[in-house]
Short mmCIF file of C-alpha atoms in Angstrom, two decimals:
data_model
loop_
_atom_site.label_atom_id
_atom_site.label_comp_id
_atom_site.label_asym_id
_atom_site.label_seq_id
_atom_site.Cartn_x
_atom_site.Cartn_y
_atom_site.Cartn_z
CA UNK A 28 0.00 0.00 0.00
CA UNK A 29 1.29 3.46 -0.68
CA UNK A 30 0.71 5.79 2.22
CA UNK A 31 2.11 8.99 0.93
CA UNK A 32 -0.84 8.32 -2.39
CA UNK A 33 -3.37 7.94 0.24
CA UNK A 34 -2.12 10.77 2.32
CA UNK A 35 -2.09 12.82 -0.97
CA UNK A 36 -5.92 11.73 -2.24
CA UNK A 37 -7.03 12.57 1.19
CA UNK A 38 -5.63 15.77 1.18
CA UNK A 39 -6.79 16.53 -1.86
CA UNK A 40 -10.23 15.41 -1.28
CA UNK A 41 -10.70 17.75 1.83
CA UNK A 42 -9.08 20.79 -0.28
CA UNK A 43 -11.73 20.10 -2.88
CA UNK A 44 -14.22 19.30 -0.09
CA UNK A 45 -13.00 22.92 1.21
CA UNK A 46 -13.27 25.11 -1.59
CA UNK A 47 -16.71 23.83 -2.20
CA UNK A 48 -17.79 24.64 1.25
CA UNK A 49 -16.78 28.21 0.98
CA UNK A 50 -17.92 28.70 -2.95
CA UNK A 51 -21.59 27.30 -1.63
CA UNK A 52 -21.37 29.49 1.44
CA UNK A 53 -20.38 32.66 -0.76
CA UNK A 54 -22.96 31.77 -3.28
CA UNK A 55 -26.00 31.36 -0.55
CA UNK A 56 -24.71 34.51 1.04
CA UNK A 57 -25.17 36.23 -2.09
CA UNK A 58 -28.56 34.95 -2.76
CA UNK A 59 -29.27 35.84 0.75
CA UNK A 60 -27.82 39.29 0.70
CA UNK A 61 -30.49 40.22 -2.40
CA UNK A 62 -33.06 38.39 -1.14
CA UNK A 63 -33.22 41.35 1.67
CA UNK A 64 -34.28 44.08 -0.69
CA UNK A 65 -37.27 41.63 -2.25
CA UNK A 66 -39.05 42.52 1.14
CA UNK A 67 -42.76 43.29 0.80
CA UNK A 68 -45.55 44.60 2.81
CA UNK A 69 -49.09 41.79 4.15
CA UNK A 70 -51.63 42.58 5.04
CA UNK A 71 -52.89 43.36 8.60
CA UNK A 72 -49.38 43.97 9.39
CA UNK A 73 -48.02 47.61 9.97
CA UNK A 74 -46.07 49.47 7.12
CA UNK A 75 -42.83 49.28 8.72
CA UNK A 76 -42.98 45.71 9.27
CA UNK A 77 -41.90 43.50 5.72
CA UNK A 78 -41.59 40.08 4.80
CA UNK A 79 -38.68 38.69 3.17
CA UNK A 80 -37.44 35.56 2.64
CA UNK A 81 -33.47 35.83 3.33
CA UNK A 82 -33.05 32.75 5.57
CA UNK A 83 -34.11 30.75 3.15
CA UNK A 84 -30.53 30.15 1.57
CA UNK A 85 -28.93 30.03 5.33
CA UNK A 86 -31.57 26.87 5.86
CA UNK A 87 -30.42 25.57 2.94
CA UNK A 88 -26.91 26.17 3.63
CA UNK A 89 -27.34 24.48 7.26
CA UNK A 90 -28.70 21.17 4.83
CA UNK A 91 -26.72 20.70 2.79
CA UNK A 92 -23.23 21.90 4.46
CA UNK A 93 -24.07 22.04 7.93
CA UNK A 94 -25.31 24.36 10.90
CA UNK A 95 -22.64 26.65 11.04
CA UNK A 96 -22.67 27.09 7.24
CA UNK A 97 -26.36 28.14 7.43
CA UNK A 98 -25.10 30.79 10.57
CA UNK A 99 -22.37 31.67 8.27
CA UNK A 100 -24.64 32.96 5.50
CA UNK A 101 -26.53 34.64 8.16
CA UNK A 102 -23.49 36.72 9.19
CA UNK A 103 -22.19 37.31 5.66
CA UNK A 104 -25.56 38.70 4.39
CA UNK A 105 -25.79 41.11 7.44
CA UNK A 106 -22.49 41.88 7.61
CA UNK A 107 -22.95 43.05 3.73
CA UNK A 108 -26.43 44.90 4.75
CA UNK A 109 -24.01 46.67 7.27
CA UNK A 110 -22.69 49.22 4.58
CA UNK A 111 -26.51 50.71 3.89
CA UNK A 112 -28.00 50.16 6.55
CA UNK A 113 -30.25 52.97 8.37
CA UNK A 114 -30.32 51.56 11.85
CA UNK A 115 -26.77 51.91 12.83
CA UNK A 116 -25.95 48.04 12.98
CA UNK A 117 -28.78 47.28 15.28
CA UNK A 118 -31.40 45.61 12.61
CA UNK A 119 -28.73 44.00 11.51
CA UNK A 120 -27.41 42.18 14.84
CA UNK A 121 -31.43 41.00 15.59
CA UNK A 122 -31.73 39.82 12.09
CA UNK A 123 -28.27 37.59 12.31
CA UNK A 124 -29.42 36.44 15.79
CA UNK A 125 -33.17 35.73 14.66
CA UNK A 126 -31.18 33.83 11.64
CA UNK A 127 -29.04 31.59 13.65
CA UNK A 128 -32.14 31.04 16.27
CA UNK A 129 -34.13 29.33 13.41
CA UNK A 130 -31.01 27.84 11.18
CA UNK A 131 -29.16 26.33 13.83
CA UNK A 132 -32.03 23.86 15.79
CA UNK A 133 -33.04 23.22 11.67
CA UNK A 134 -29.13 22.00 11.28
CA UNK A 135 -28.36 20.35 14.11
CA UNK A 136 -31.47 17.86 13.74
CA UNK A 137 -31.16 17.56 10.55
CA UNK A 138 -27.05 16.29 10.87
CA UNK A 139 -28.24 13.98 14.00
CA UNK A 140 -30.35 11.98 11.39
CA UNK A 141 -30.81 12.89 7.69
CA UNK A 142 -34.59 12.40 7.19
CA UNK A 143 -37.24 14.48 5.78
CA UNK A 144 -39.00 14.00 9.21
CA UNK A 145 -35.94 15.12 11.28
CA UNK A 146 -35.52 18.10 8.70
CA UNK A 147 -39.04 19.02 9.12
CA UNK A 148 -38.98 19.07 13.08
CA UNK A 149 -35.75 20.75 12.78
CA UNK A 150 -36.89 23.47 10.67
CA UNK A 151 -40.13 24.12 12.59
CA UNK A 152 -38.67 24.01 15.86
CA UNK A 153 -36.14 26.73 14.27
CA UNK A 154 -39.23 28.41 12.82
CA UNK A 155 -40.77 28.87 16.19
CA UNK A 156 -37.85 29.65 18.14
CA UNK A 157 -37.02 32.37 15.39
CA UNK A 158 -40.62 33.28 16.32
CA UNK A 159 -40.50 33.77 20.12
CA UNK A 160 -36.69 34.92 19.72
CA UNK A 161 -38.29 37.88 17.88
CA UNK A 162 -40.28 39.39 20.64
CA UNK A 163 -36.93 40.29 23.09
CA UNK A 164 -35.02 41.32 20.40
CA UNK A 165 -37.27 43.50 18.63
CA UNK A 166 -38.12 44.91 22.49
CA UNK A 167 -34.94 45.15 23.69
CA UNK A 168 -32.75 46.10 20.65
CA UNK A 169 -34.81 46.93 17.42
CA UNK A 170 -37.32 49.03 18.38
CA UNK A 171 -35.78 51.09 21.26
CA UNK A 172 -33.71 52.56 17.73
CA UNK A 173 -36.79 52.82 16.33
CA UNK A 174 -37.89 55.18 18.53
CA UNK A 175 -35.49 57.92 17.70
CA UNK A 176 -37.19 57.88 14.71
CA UNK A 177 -40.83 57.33 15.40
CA UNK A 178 -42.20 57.97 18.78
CA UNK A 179 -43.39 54.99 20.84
CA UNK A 180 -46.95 56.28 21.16
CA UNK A 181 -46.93 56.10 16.86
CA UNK A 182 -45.43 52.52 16.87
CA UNK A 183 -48.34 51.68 19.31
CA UNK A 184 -50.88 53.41 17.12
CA UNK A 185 -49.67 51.76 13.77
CA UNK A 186 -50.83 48.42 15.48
CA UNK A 187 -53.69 49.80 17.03
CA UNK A 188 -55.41 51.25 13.77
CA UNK A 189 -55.53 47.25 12.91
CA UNK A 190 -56.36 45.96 16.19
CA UNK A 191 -57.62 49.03 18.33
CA UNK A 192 -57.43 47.17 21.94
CA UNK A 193 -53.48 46.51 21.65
CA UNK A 194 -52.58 48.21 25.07
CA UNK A 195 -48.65 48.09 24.59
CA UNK A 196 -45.46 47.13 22.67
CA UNK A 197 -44.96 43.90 24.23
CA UNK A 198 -48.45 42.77 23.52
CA UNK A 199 -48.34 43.93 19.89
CA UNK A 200 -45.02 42.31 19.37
CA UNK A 201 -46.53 38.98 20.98
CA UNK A 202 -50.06 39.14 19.19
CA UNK A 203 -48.46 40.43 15.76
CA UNK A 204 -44.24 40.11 15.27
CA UNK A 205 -44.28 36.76 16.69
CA UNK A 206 -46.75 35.12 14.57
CA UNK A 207 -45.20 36.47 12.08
CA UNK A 208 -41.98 35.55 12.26
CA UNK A 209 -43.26 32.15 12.56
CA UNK A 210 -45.02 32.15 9.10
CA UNK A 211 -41.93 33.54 7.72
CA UNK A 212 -39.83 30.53 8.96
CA UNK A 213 -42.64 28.27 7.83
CA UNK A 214 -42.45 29.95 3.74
CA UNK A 215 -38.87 29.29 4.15
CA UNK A 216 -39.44 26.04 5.33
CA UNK A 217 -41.92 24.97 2.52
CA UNK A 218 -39.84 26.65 -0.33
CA UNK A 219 -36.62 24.60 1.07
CA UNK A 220 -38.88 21.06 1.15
CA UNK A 221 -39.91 22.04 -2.54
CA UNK A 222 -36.51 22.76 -3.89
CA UNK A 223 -33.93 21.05 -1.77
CA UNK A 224 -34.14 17.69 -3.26
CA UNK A 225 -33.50 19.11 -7.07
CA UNK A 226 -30.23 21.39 -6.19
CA UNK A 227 -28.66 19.19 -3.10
CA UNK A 228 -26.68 17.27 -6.08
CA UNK A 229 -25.48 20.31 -7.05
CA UNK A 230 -24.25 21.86 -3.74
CA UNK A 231 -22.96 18.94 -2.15
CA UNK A 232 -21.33 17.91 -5.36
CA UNK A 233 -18.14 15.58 -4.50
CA UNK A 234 -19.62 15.25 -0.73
CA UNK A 235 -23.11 13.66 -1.93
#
């Protein structure tokens, strides 16, 4: 047996294995990063609160490569938003914690045992966790910036012109931001069960 070949295929099968682990993560990121300006108003929301669908490549990501290449994509895309961003860093830090709150349960279940059940319970359980994870960070960090922009007493009236007996913040961010966050994970989560099979091939590549 030759041991310096086998040495040599090895290493050359984890640099390969390598540079397709970062060109995937850089690609997702990418994806990710423009996937933040397709945001959109729904309805019975307020105007300042959009839906996008940016952690869909970092749940992806955490699939096919892992959980920490789904948190990855989750830092890279925010750390891109950083340079036009209007809320000094702050939107950006809850929306890379929200991220990794709902990627990283998705990713670790998933690696445990690769099943479409264990991806599913992954991904929800991220979904919801993303969802209750969004009610102390929008309290505590997002909208406290907010207010130097828009008074609280205006925040509070944007969700009371939809549901007049909201009495403060942390009701409307449990009756309204949390839900929502949820069915944001959840579009995620149906896109990624719709598409994953067709471009795993492609992202894992040599690691299928």
């Amino acid at each position: 047996m030759d041991t310096n070949s086998t040495i040599t295929g090895r290493t050359t099968t984890n640099s390969i294995s390598s540079v397709r682990y970062m060109s995937v993560t850089a690609m997702l990121s990418a994806v990710a990063f423009i996937l933040m300006f397709l945001d959109f108003s729904v309805p019975f929301m307020p105007a300042f609160i959009k839906m996008d669908l940016s952690e869909l490549p970092a749940l992806i990501g955490a699939f096919s490569m892992g959980p920490v290449c789904g948190i990855l994509i989750c830092l890279i895309k925010n750390v891109l938003h950083l340079f036009i961003t209007t809320t000094g860093g702050v939107g950006e830090l809850s929306n890379f914690l929200l991220g990794v709150a709902f990627v990283l349960p998705a990713g670790l279940i998933y690696r445990h045992k690769k099943s479409r059940r264990s991806a599913l319970i992954g991904s929800l359980l991220g979904a919801v966790i993303m969802g209750v994870f969004s009610v102390v960070s929008n309290y505590f960090l997002v909208y406290p910036v907010y207010y130097n922009f828009m008074p609280e007493e205006a925040v509070l009236g944007a969700y009371q012109v939809i549901v007049p007996s909201m009495k403060n913040i942390l009701q409307c961010l449990v009756c309204f931001n949390m839900p929502f966050t949820i069915v944001k994970g959840l579009f995620s989560v149906v896109i990624t069960f719709l598409v994953y099979k067709h471009i795993s091939p492609i992202l894992k590549g040599a690691n299928r």
